[in-house]
Coordinates of C-alpha atoms in Angstrom, one line a residue:
Chain I
X1 CA 61.9 124.5 139.5
X2 CA 62.6 128.3 141.3
X3 CA 65.0 130.3 139.5
X4 CA 66.6 131.9 143.1
X5 CA 66.9 127.3 143.4
X6 CA 68.1 126.5 140.2
X7 CA 70.3 130.1 141.2
X8 CA 71.3 127.6 143.9
X9 CA 72.3 125.0 142.4
X10 CA 73.9 126.5 138.9
X11 CA 76.3 127.9 141.2
X12 CA 76.7 125.0 143.6
X13 CA 77.9 123.5 140.1
X14 CA 80.1 125.6 138.9
X15 CA 82.1 125.8 142.5
X16 CA 83.0 121.5 142.7
X17 CA 84.2 122.3 139.2
X18 CA 86.8 125.3 139.6
X19 CA 87.5 123.8 143.0
X20 CA 88.3 120.6 141.3
X21 CA 89.5 121.5 138.0
X22 CA 92.5 123.6 140.3
X23 CA 92.7 121.3 143.2
X24 CA 96.0 119.8 141.5
X25 CA 98.1 123.1 140.9
X26 CA 96.6 124.0 144.7
X27 CA 97.9 120.7 146.2
X28 CA 101.0 120.9 144.3
X29 CA 102.2 124.3 145.5
X30 CA 101.5 122.9 149.2
X31 CA 103.4 119.8 149.3
X32 CA 105.9 121.8 147.6
X33 CA 106.5 123.9 151.1
X34 CA 105.8 120.3 153.2
X35 CA 108.8 118.8 154.8
X36 CA 110.8 116.6 153.7
X37 CA 108.6 113.1 154.1
X38 CA 105.6 114.9 154.8
X39 CA 103.7 114.5 151.9
X40 CA 103.8 111.0 151.8
X41 CA 100.8 109.6 155.1
X42 CA 98.1 108.8 155.1
X43 CA 95.5 110.4 154.5
X44 CA 97.1 113.1 152.8
X45 CA 97.7 116.3 154.6
X46 CA 95.9 119.5 152.5
X47 CA 98.6 121.6 154.4
X48 CA 102.2 121.8 155.8
X49 CA 102.7 121.3 159.0
X50 CA 104.6 124.0 158.9
X51 CA 105.7 125.6 155.2
X52 CA 109.5 125.4 154.3
X53 CA 110.9 126.8 151.6
X54 CA 113.5 123.4 151.5
X55 CA 113.0 121.4 148.4
X56 CA 113.1 124.6 146.7
X57 CA 116.6 125.1 148.5
X58 CA 117.4 121.5 147.5
X59 CA 116.1 122.0 143.5
X60 CA 118.3 124.9 143.1
X61 CA 121.4 123.7 145.3
X62 CA 121.6 119.8 145.1
X63 CA 120.0 119.5 142.2
X64 CA 121.3 123.1 139.5
X65 CA 117.8 123.1 138.9
X66 CA 118.5 127.0 138.2
X67 CA 120.8 126.2 135.0
X68 CA 117.4 124.5 133.4
X69 CA 115.4 127.8 134.2
X70 CA 118.2 130.0 132.7
X71 CA 118.0 127.1 129.4
X72 CA 114.4 127.6 129.3
X73 CA 113.9 130.8 129.7
X74 CA 116.8 131.6 126.9
X75 CA 115.6 129.3 124.1
X76 CA 111.5 130.4 125.2
X77 CA 112.7 134.0 124.9
X78 CA 115.2 133.8 121.9
X79 CA 112.3 130.8 119.4
X80 CA 109.7 134.2 120.7
X81 CA 111.5 136.6 119.5
X82 CA 112.7 134.7 115.2
X83 CA 108.5 133.3 115.8
X84 CA 108.2 137.0 115.7
X85 CA 110.6 138.4 112.8
X86 CA 109.4 134.7 110.2
X87 CA 106.3 134.9 111.1
X88 CA 104.2 139.3 111.2
X89 CA 106.7 139.6 107.8
X90 CA 105.2 136.4 105.5
X91 CA 101.7 136.4 107.3
X92 CA 102.0 140.6 106.2
X93 CA 102.4 139.9 102.4
X94 CA 100.1 136.9 102.4
X95 CA 97.9 139.5 103.0
X96 CA 97.9 142.8 101.4
X97 CA 100.9 142.6 98.7
X98 CA 100.2 141.3 95.4
X99 CA 102.5 138.5 93.6
X100 CA 102.7 135.5 91.2
X101 CA 101.6 132.3 92.9
X102 CA 99.8 133.9 96.2
X103 CA 96.8 132.3 96.4
X104 CA 97.7 129.1 95.0
X105 CA 101.5 129.1 98.1
X106 CA 98.8 129.7 101.3
X107 CA 96.0 127.4 100.7
X108 CA 99.5 124.0 99.9
X109 CA 100.7 125.6 103.0
X110 CA 97.0 125.2 105.2
X111 CA 96.7 122.1 103.9
X112 CA 100.3 120.9 105.0
X113 CA 98.5 121.7 108.4
X114 CA 97.2 118.4 109.0
X115 CA 100.4 116.9 109.3
X116 CA 101.3 116.1 112.4
X117 CA 105.2 117.7 112.8
X118 CA 105.6 114.5 114.6
X119 CA 106.1 112.7 111.2
X120 CA 109.0 115.4 110.3
X121 CA 111.0 114.8 113.2
X122 CA 113.1 111.3 111.8
X123 CA 114.3 112.9 109.4
X124 CA 114.6 116.8 110.4
X125 CA 117.4 115.3 113.4
X126 CA 118.9 113.8 111.1
X127 CA 119.9 117.2 109.2
X128 CA 120.2 119.0 111.9
X129 CA 123.0 116.2 112.8
X130 CA 124.2 117.1 109.4
X131 CA 124.0 120.7 110.5
X132 CA 125.6 120.5 113.4
X133 CA 123.1 122.1 115.1
X134 CA 122.9 118.8 117.2
X135 CA 122.8 119.0 121.0
X136 CA 122.7 123.2 120.7
X137 CA 120.5 125.7 122.1
X138 CA 120.0 125.8 117.8
X139 CA 118.5 122.5 117.5
X140 CA 115.7 124.4 119.4
X141 CA 114.7 126.8 118.0
X142 CA 116.0 127.0 114.2
X143 CA 113.3 124.5 113.0
X144 CA 110.9 126.2 114.9
X145 CA 111.1 129.5 113.1
X146 CA 108.8 129.9 111.2
X147 CA 105.5 128.0 111.6
X148 CA 102.2 127.4 109.0
X149 CA 100.4 128.6 112.1
X150 CA 101.5 131.9 112.9
X151 CA 101.6 133.2 109.7
X152 CA 98.6 132.1 109.5
X153 CA 97.6 134.1 112.4
X154 CA 99.2 136.9 111.2
X155 CA 97.1 136.9 107.7
X156 CA 94.1 136.7 109.0
X157 CA 94.4 139.9 111.1
X158 CA 96.4 142.0 109.2
X159 CA 93.2 141.0 106.0
X160 CA 91.7 143.7 108.1
X161 CA 94.7 146.8 107.1
X162 CA 92.4 149.2 104.7
X163 CA 94.7 149.1 101.3
X164 CA 93.9 153.1 101.8
X165 CA 96.2 153.5 104.0
X166 CA 99.0 152.1 102.2
X167 CA 98.2 153.3 98.7
X168 CA 98.3 156.5 100.5
X169 CA 101.2 155.9 102.1
X170 CA 102.8 154.5 98.4
X171 CA 102.1 158.1 96.9
X172 CA 103.6 159.9 99.6
X173 CA 106.6 157.8 98.5
X174 CA 107.3 155.4 101.0
X175 CA 109.0 152.5 100.8
X176 CA 107.3 149.1 101.3
X177 CA 110.1 148.7 104.1
X178 CA 108.8 152.6 106.1
X179 CA 105.6 151.3 104.8
X180 CA 105.7 147.3 106.5
X181 CA 107.7 149.5 110.0
X182 CA 106.2 152.1 110.4
X183 CA 102.3 151.7 109.2
X184 CA 102.0 147.8 109.0
X185 CA 103.4 146.8 112.0
X186 CA 101.9 148.9 114.8
X187 CA 98.2 148.4 114.1
X188 CA 100.2 144.9 113.6
X189 CA 100.0 144.9 117.2
X190 CA 97.9 143.0 119.7
X191 CA 97.8 139.7 117.3
X192 CA 101.8 139.7 117.4
X193 CA 101.6 139.6 121.2
X194 CA 98.8 137.3 121.0
X195 CA 101.5 135.3 119.0
X196 CA 104.3 136.2 121.1
X197 CA 102.6 134.4 124.4
X198 CA 101.8 131.6 122.1
X199 CA 105.2 130.6 120.9
X200 CA 107.0 131.5 124.3
X201 CA 104.1 128.8 125.6
X202 CA 104.5 126.3 123.6
X203 CA 108.3 126.2 123.5
X204 CA 107.9 126.5 126.3
X205 CA 105.9 123.3 127.6
X206 CA 107.6 121.6 124.8
X207 CA 108.5 118.0 125.7
X208 CA 109.3 115.4 122.9
X209 CA 111.8 118.1 120.3
X210 CA 113.6 119.0 122.9
X211 CA 114.1 115.4 124.1
X212 CA 114.9 114.2 121.1
X213 CA 117.2 117.3 119.9
X214 CA 119.0 117.9 123.3
X215 CA 121.2 114.8 124.5
X216 CA 123.5 117.4 126.9
X217 CA 122.8 117.7 130.2
X218 CA 123.6 121.5 130.8
X219 CA 121.5 122.2 128.2
X220 CA 117.9 120.4 128.9
X221 CA 114.6 122.3 129.5
X222 CA 113.2 122.6 132.7
X223 CA 110.2 119.7 131.2
X224 CA 112.9 117.4 130.8
X225 CA 115.4 117.8 133.7
X226 CA 111.9 117.1 135.8
X227 CA 111.0 114.1 134.1
X228 CA 114.6 112.4 134.3
X229 CA 114.2 113.8 138.0
X230 CA 111.0 112.3 138.5
X231 CA 112.6 108.5 137.5
X232 CA 115.2 108.8 140.0
X233 CA 113.4 110.1 143.2
X234 CA 110.1 108.0 143.1
X235 CA 108.6 108.6 145.9
X236 CA 110.7 112.2 146.5
X237 CA 106.9 114.3 146.1
X238 CA 107.6 117.0 147.9
X239 CA 110.3 117.6 146.2
X240 CA 109.3 116.9 142.5
X241 CA 105.8 119.0 143.7
X242 CA 108.6 122.0 143.9
X243 CA 109.9 121.6 140.9
X244 CA 106.3 121.2 138.5
X245 CA 106.2 124.1 140.3
X246 CA 109.0 126.2 139.1
X247 CA 108.6 125.2 135.8
X248 CA 104.0 126.0 135.7
X249 CA 104.2 129.0 137.7
X250 CA 106.1 131.8 135.2
X251 CA 103.6 129.9 131.9
X252 CA 100.5 130.2 134.0
X253 CA 101.3 134.0 135.2
X254 CA 102.1 135.2 131.6
X255 CA 98.5 134.4 130.4
X256 CA 97.3 135.4 133.0
X257 CA 99.1 138.6 132.8
X258 CA 97.8 138.3 129.2
X259 CA 94.8 136.1 129.1
X260 CA 93.0 138.2 126.6
X261 CA 95.2 138.2 123.7
X262 CA 95.8 134.1 123.9
X263 CA 92.1 133.2 123.9
X264 CA 92.2 136.0 120.6
X265 CA 95.0 132.9 119.4
X266 CA 92.6 129.8 119.9
X267 CA 89.8 131.3 118.1
X268 CA 91.1 132.7 115.4
X269 CA 92.9 129.6 115.7
X270 CA 89.3 128.2 115.3
X271 CA 88.0 128.8 112.6
X272 CA 90.7 127.5 110.1
X273 CA 88.5 124.8 109.0
Chain P
X1 CA 107.5 145.6 90.1
X2 CA 108.5 146.9 93.3
X3 CA 105.4 145.8 96.4
X4 CA 105.8 142.0 93.7
X5 CA 109.8 142.4 94.8
X6 CA 108.6 143.8 98.5
X7 CA 106.3 140.5 99.1
X8 CA 108.9 137.7 97.7
X9 CA 111.6 140.0 100.0
X10 CA 108.9 139.4 102.7
X11 CA 108.1 135.3 102.8
X12 CA 110.8 134.1 101.7
X13 CA 112.8 134.1 104.5
X14 CA 109.6 131.5 106.6
X15 CA 109.2 129.6 103.4
X16 CA 112.6 128.5 103.6
X17 CA 111.9 127.5 106.6
X18 CA 109.6 125.8 106.3
X19 CA 110.6 124.3 103.3
X20 CA 114.0 122.7 104.0
X21 CA 112.6 122.5 108.3
X22 CA 109.7 120.6 107.5
X23 CA 109.2 119.8 103.5
X24 CA 111.6 118.7 102.9
X25 CA 111.7 116.6 106.4
X26 CA 107.8 115.2 105.7
X27 CA 109.0 113.7 102.1
X28 CA 112.7 112.7 103.4
X29 CA 110.2 110.2 105.9
X30 CA 108.3 108.7 103.1
X31 CA 111.9 108.4 101.4
X32 CA 113.2 107.1 104.6
X33 CA 109.9 105.1 106.0
X34 CA 111.0 102.3 102.3
X35 CA 114.7 101.6 103.0
X36 CA 116.6 99.8 106.4
X37 CA 118.2 103.0 108.1
X38 CA 119.6 102.2 111.5
X39 CA 122.7 102.9 113.6
X40 CA 125.2 100.7 110.6
X41 CA 123.3 103.7 108.3
X42 CA 123.8 106.4 110.8
X43 CA 127.4 105.7 111.3
X44 CA 128.5 104.9 107.2
X45 CA 125.3 105.6 105.0
X46 CA 126.6 102.9 102.4
X47 CA 125.1 100.5 105.0
X48 CA 121.6 102.3 103.3
X49 CA 120.1 99.4 101.9
X50 CA 116.2 100.2 99.6
X51 CA 113.5 97.9 100.7
X52 CA 110.4 99.1 99.1
X53 CA 107.2 98.7 101.6
X54 CA 109.7 95.6 104.0
X55 CA 108.9 97.9 107.1
X56 CA 105.2 98.5 106.7
X57 CA 104.8 94.9 106.6
X58 CA 107.3 94.5 109.4
X59 CA 104.8 96.0 111.4
X60 CA 101.5 95.0 109.8
X61 CA 102.8 91.5 111.6
X62 CA 104.2 92.7 114.5
X63 CA 101.8 92.4 118.1
X64 CA 103.8 95.2 119.4
X65 CA 103.1 97.5 116.6
X66 CA 99.3 96.4 116.8
X67 CA 98.8 97.2 120.9
X68 CA 100.1 100.3 120.2
X69 CA 97.6 100.7 118.1
X70 CA 95.1 99.6 120.5
X71 CA 95.9 101.7 123.5
X72 CA 96.2 104.9 121.3
X73 CA 91.6 103.8 120.6
X74 CA 91.6 103.5 123.4
X75 CA 92.8 106.2 124.8
X76 CA 91.2 108.4 121.6
X77 CA 87.8 106.5 121.7
X78 CA 87.0 107.4 125.3
X79 CA 88.9 110.5 126.2
X80 CA 87.7 112.8 123.0
X81 CA 83.9 112.5 123.8
X82 CA 85.4 112.9 127.1
X83 CA 86.7 115.8 126.7
X84 CA 83.5 117.4 124.4
X85 CA 81.1 116.7 127.3
X86 CA 83.3 118.1 129.8
X87 CA 83.7 120.9 127.4
X88 CA 80.6 121.6 126.5
X89 CA 79.4 121.3 130.0
X90 CA 81.7 123.0 131.5
X91 CA 80.9 126.5 128.3
X92 CA 77.1 125.9 129.1
X93 CA 77.9 126.2 132.5
X94 CA 79.7 129.6 132.6
X95 CA 77.6 130.7 129.7
X96 CA 73.7 130.1 131.5
X97 CA 72.3 133.4 131.9
X98 CA 72.2 133.9 135.6
X99 CA 75.9 132.7 136.3
X100 CA 78.2 135.1 138.2
X101 CA 81.6 135.7 138.5
X102 CA 81.8 134.2 134.8
X103 CA 85.5 135.8 133.9
X104 CA 87.3 134.2 137.6
X105 CA 85.7 130.1 136.4
X106 CA 86.3 131.0 133.0
X107 CA 89.7 131.7 133.9
X108 CA 89.9 129.0 136.8
X109 CA 88.5 126.7 134.2
X110 CA 91.0 127.0 131.8
X111 CA 94.4 127.3 133.5
X112 CA 95.7 123.4 133.7
X113 CA 95.9 124.1 129.7
X114 CA 98.9 126.7 130.0
X115 CA 100.3 124.1 132.3
X116 CA 103.5 122.2 131.2
X117 CA 102.2 118.2 131.1
X118 CA 105.0 117.3 132.5
X119 CA 104.8 119.0 135.2
X120 CA 100.9 118.2 135.7
X121 CA 101.7 114.5 134.7
X122 CA 104.7 114.5 137.8
X123 CA 101.8 115.5 140.6
X124 CA 99.5 113.0 138.6
X125 CA 101.1 110.3 139.2
X126 CA 101.6 111.2 143.0
X127 CA 97.5 112.5 143.0
X128 CA 97.3 109.1 141.8
X129 CA 100.0 107.6 144.4
X130 CA 98.2 103.7 145.2
X131 CA 98.9 104.8 149.7
X132 CA 99.2 108.0 149.6
X133 CA 97.1 109.5 146.7
X134 CA 94.4 111.9 147.3
X135 CA 92.0 110.5 144.5
X136 CA 92.2 106.6 146.6
X137 CA 91.4 108.9 149.7
X138 CA 88.6 110.0 148.1
X139 CA 87.6 107.1 147.4
X140 CA 87.7 105.1 151.0
X141 CA 84.9 106.8 152.0
X142 CA 83.1 105.6 150.1
X143 CA 84.2 102.6 150.8
X144 CA 86.3 101.7 147.6
X145 CA 88.7 100.3 147.3
X146 CA 92.7 101.5 147.0
X147 CA 93.0 100.9 143.5
X148 CA 96.8 100.9 141.8
X149 CA 96.0 103.5 139.0
X150 CA 99.3 103.0 137.0
X151 CA 100.7 100.3 138.9
X152 CA 97.4 97.8 137.1
X153 CA 96.9 97.2 133.1
X154 CA 93.6 97.8 133.8
X155 CA 93.6 101.1 135.2
X156 CA 96.7 102.4 134.0
X157 CA 95.0 103.6 130.7
X158 CA 91.7 105.2 132.1
X159 CA 93.6 107.0 134.9
X160 CA 96.2 108.6 131.3
X161 CA 92.4 109.6 130.2
X162 CA 91.0 111.6 132.9
X163 CA 93.5 113.3 133.7
X164 CA 94.2 114.2 129.7
X165 CA 90.8 115.5 130.4
X166 CA 91.4 117.4 133.1
X167 CA 94.2 118.8 130.7
X168 CA 92.6 119.3 128.0
X169 CA 89.2 120.6 128.6
X170 CA 89.5 124.4 128.8
X171 CA 90.1 124.5 125.6
X172 CA 87.7 123.5 124.3
X173 CA 85.4 125.2 126.6
X174 CA 86.4 128.6 125.3
X175 CA 85.6 127.8 121.4
X176 CA 82.4 126.2 122.5
X177 CA 81.3 129.7 124.4
X178 CA 81.9 131.6 122.1
X179 CA 79.9 129.3 119.8
X180 CA 77.1 129.8 122.6
X181 CA 77.5 133.7 122.4
X182 CA 77.4 134.0 118.9
X183 CA 73.3 132.0 118.6
X184 CA 71.0 134.6 119.1
X185 CA 68.9 135.6 121.8
X186 CA 65.3 136.5 120.6
X187 CA 65.7 131.8 119.8
X188 CA 65.8 131.9 122.9
X189 CA 63.2 134.1 123.7
X190 CA 60.6 132.7 120.4
X191 CA 61.4 129.8 123.2
X192 CA 60.3 130.9 126.4
X193 CA 56.8 133.0 124.5
X194 CA 56.2 128.7 123.2
X195 CA 56.5 127.6 126.5
X196 CA 60.0 125.4 126.1
X197 CA 61.6 124.2 129.2
X198 CA 65.1 124.3 129.3
X199 CA 65.6 120.8 127.6
X200 CA 63.7 121.6 124.6
X201 CA 65.2 124.2 124.0
X202 CA 69.2 123.0 125.2
X203 CA 68.0 119.7 121.7
X204 CA 66.4 121.9 119.2
X205 CA 68.4 125.1 119.5
X206 CA 72.1 125.5 121.6
X207 CA 72.8 122.2 120.1
X208 CA 71.5 122.2 116.1
X209 CA 73.7 125.7 116.3
X210 CA 76.9 123.7 117.9
X211 CA 76.3 121.6 115.1
X212 CA 79.5 123.2 113.0
X213 CA 81.2 123.6 116.4
X214 CA 81.3 120.0 117.5
X215 CA 82.5 118.4 114.6
X216 CA 85.7 120.9 113.8
X217 CA 86.6 120.3 117.7
X218 CA 86.3 116.9 118.3
X219 CA 88.5 116.7 114.3
X220 CA 91.1 118.6 115.8
X221 CA 90.7 116.5 119.0
X222 CA 91.0 113.6 118.1
X223 CA 93.9 115.0 116.0
X224 CA 95.7 116.0 118.8
X225 CA 94.9 113.3 120.8
X226 CA 96.0 110.3 118.3
X227 CA 99.3 112.0 119.0
X228 CA 100.3 111.0 122.8
X229 CA 103.2 111.2 123.9
X230 CA 104.5 112.4 126.9
X231 CA 101.6 111.1 129.2
X232 CA 102.6 108.4 129.2
X233 CA 106.7 108.8 129.0
X234 CA 106.2 110.5 132.4
X235 CA 103.7 108.8 134.5
X236 CA 103.6 104.9 132.7
X237 CA 106.7 104.6 130.6
X238 CA 104.6 102.4 128.4
X239 CA 104.5 99.8 131.3
X240 CA 102.5 98.3 133.2
X241 CA 102.8 95.0 130.5
X242 CA 102.8 98.2 128.2
X243 CA 100.0 98.8 128.0
X244 CA 99.6 102.8 127.7
X245 CA 102.7 102.3 125.2
X246 CA 101.2 104.5 122.0
X247 CA 101.8 104.8 118.9
X248 CA 103.8 107.7 119.2
X249 CA 106.1 106.0 122.6
X250 CA 106.5 103.0 120.1
X251 CA 107.7 105.9 117.4
X252 CA 109.7 107.6 119.1
X253 CA 111.5 104.4 121.3
X254 CA 111.8 102.3 117.9
X255 CA 113.3 106.0 116.2
X256 CA 115.4 107.2 119.4
X257 CA 116.5 104.3 121.6
X258 CA 116.4 101.3 118.7
X259 CA 118.3 103.4 116.4
X260 CA 115.6 102.4 113.0
X261 CA 114.9 104.8 112.1
X262 CA 113.8 103.5 108.6
X263 CA 110.5 101.8 110.5
X264 CA 110.7 104.5 113.4
X265 CA 108.9 106.4 109.6
X266 CA 106.7 103.7 108.8
X267 CA 105.0 104.3 112.3
X268 CA 104.8 108.2 111.8
X269 CA 103.4 107.5 108.4
X270 CA 100.7 105.3 109.0
X271 CA 99.8 107.7 112.4
X272 CA 99.7 110.2 109.9
X273 CA 96.8 108.3 106.9
X274 CA 95.1 107.2 110.4
X275 CA 94.8 110.1 111.5
X276 CA 93.7 111.6 107.9
X277 CA 91.4 108.6 107.3
X278 CA 89.3 109.0 110.7
X279 CA 89.1 112.6 110.0
X280 CA 87.6 112.2 106.5
X281 CA 85.2 109.4 107.2
X282 CA 84.0 111.8 110.1
X283 CA 83.2 114.5 107.8
X284 CA 81.8 112.1 106.0
X285 CA 79.7 110.8 108.0
X286 CA 78.7 114.8 109.4
X287 CA 77.7 115.9 104.8
X288 CA 75.4 112.2 105.0
X289 CA 73.7 112.7 108.5
X290 CA 73.2 116.8 106.5
X291 CA 71.0 115.3 104.2
X292 CA 69.1 113.5 106.2

């Protein structure tokens, strides 16, 4: 094939794939701006006859979606802060501080990655019930404060910190706490951004655990509220698309802003095997 | 030792959290799966009885459990190869020497991965609508009669597979892209000097260089796909005629709808053992193929 013909074919394929992939998301946005009932037609309309924010008004007004949005923001932020605290400290210690049993504990943690989280879910529910944490924000975030993957992510990055740097600080008389905050944390910043975005997105998008641990409607996160809403409003396509836009847009925007860091996390994760 | 003390101060909080909220529940799940933990035991723990392997025995005789297992196996057996194929094809296109705007294409193709599953499942439920859905409209243009995607037991699982491939292929595409970029360029130079065509380059350079990545990615994807839950929960509620009840969906209903926590824990363990067994099998087959 001539290089020119090959280039045209290649780009035609790429464009077709990209349009096909983006189509559901673009159409979701378009339908969310249609007046009620317009999307239930054949052939399905591509663009609204006249764009309206009525669906969004109804979601925030009658359906009180603001409350769920608030819950999602609070829970995802809380989970992110906690995960940064617990995993950055442990990840650094596993990489750079010698202590008895370090290798054995770390190997045990890595081996435990093969256990699906759902195996722990039923007793975890009983444990949280016993602790009085069912139906609270804490019930959603506490079990995930520290995670094996988070520790691994930070550790792999912290391994690149030169030992001489830490030794020099010790010789200068700096305490371990001071070394962690003044030297280690600034160096770890890029991987902490990665960990933060992974945790935020993971908590925001999570479905099964909040579905189990939250039964009080006032505490629902957006995905739970959306799943309930979609069972009540089977025919209201425009309204449901608006709800989907509100759920997807924040995480999509966050990803686009911090893409580089997110991709790094995937690549570190993929060499763990 | 000062360092030793600091190290323990730094790892203990995380280890405690993982111990209490992960390892302890996993061990408890094993114990609970050997009891008849149900609504009565939930009300008063004295109603709890140890029943050995009876939960496992009952599950293995339950047609509903086997159906859930078969549905999940269908999802994995069709979904994993399709996903890997889509990921690899997308990575090869984006990585092609002639391709321009690679970063833009990469971001677009990856976007579904970060979206909220429940939200895009709602969107797809509408795309797949029998009367107003775009998919049936597109098919009508080439003369295919409307398909009741989510209402027909034969089509519901294929529809969910299609959705899952769309949602997930970008993730492995990123991993394949990184692997493709680490293949030395002079390998291709040498092949071209020898007069190899595109297919031969792919067959004798690209594919062998990707072997380790392919194995890793297929194991991770397989383990992930066995955990199918939210898609049927939102799109079909397990129907029509139980055709999309997955193992985890079955576990969720058994545990949190009927409160048979003993039996539900047994389901969780059987799923875990299944994933473990298939992973081991994959590793073994690959090792044998490499040795041959």
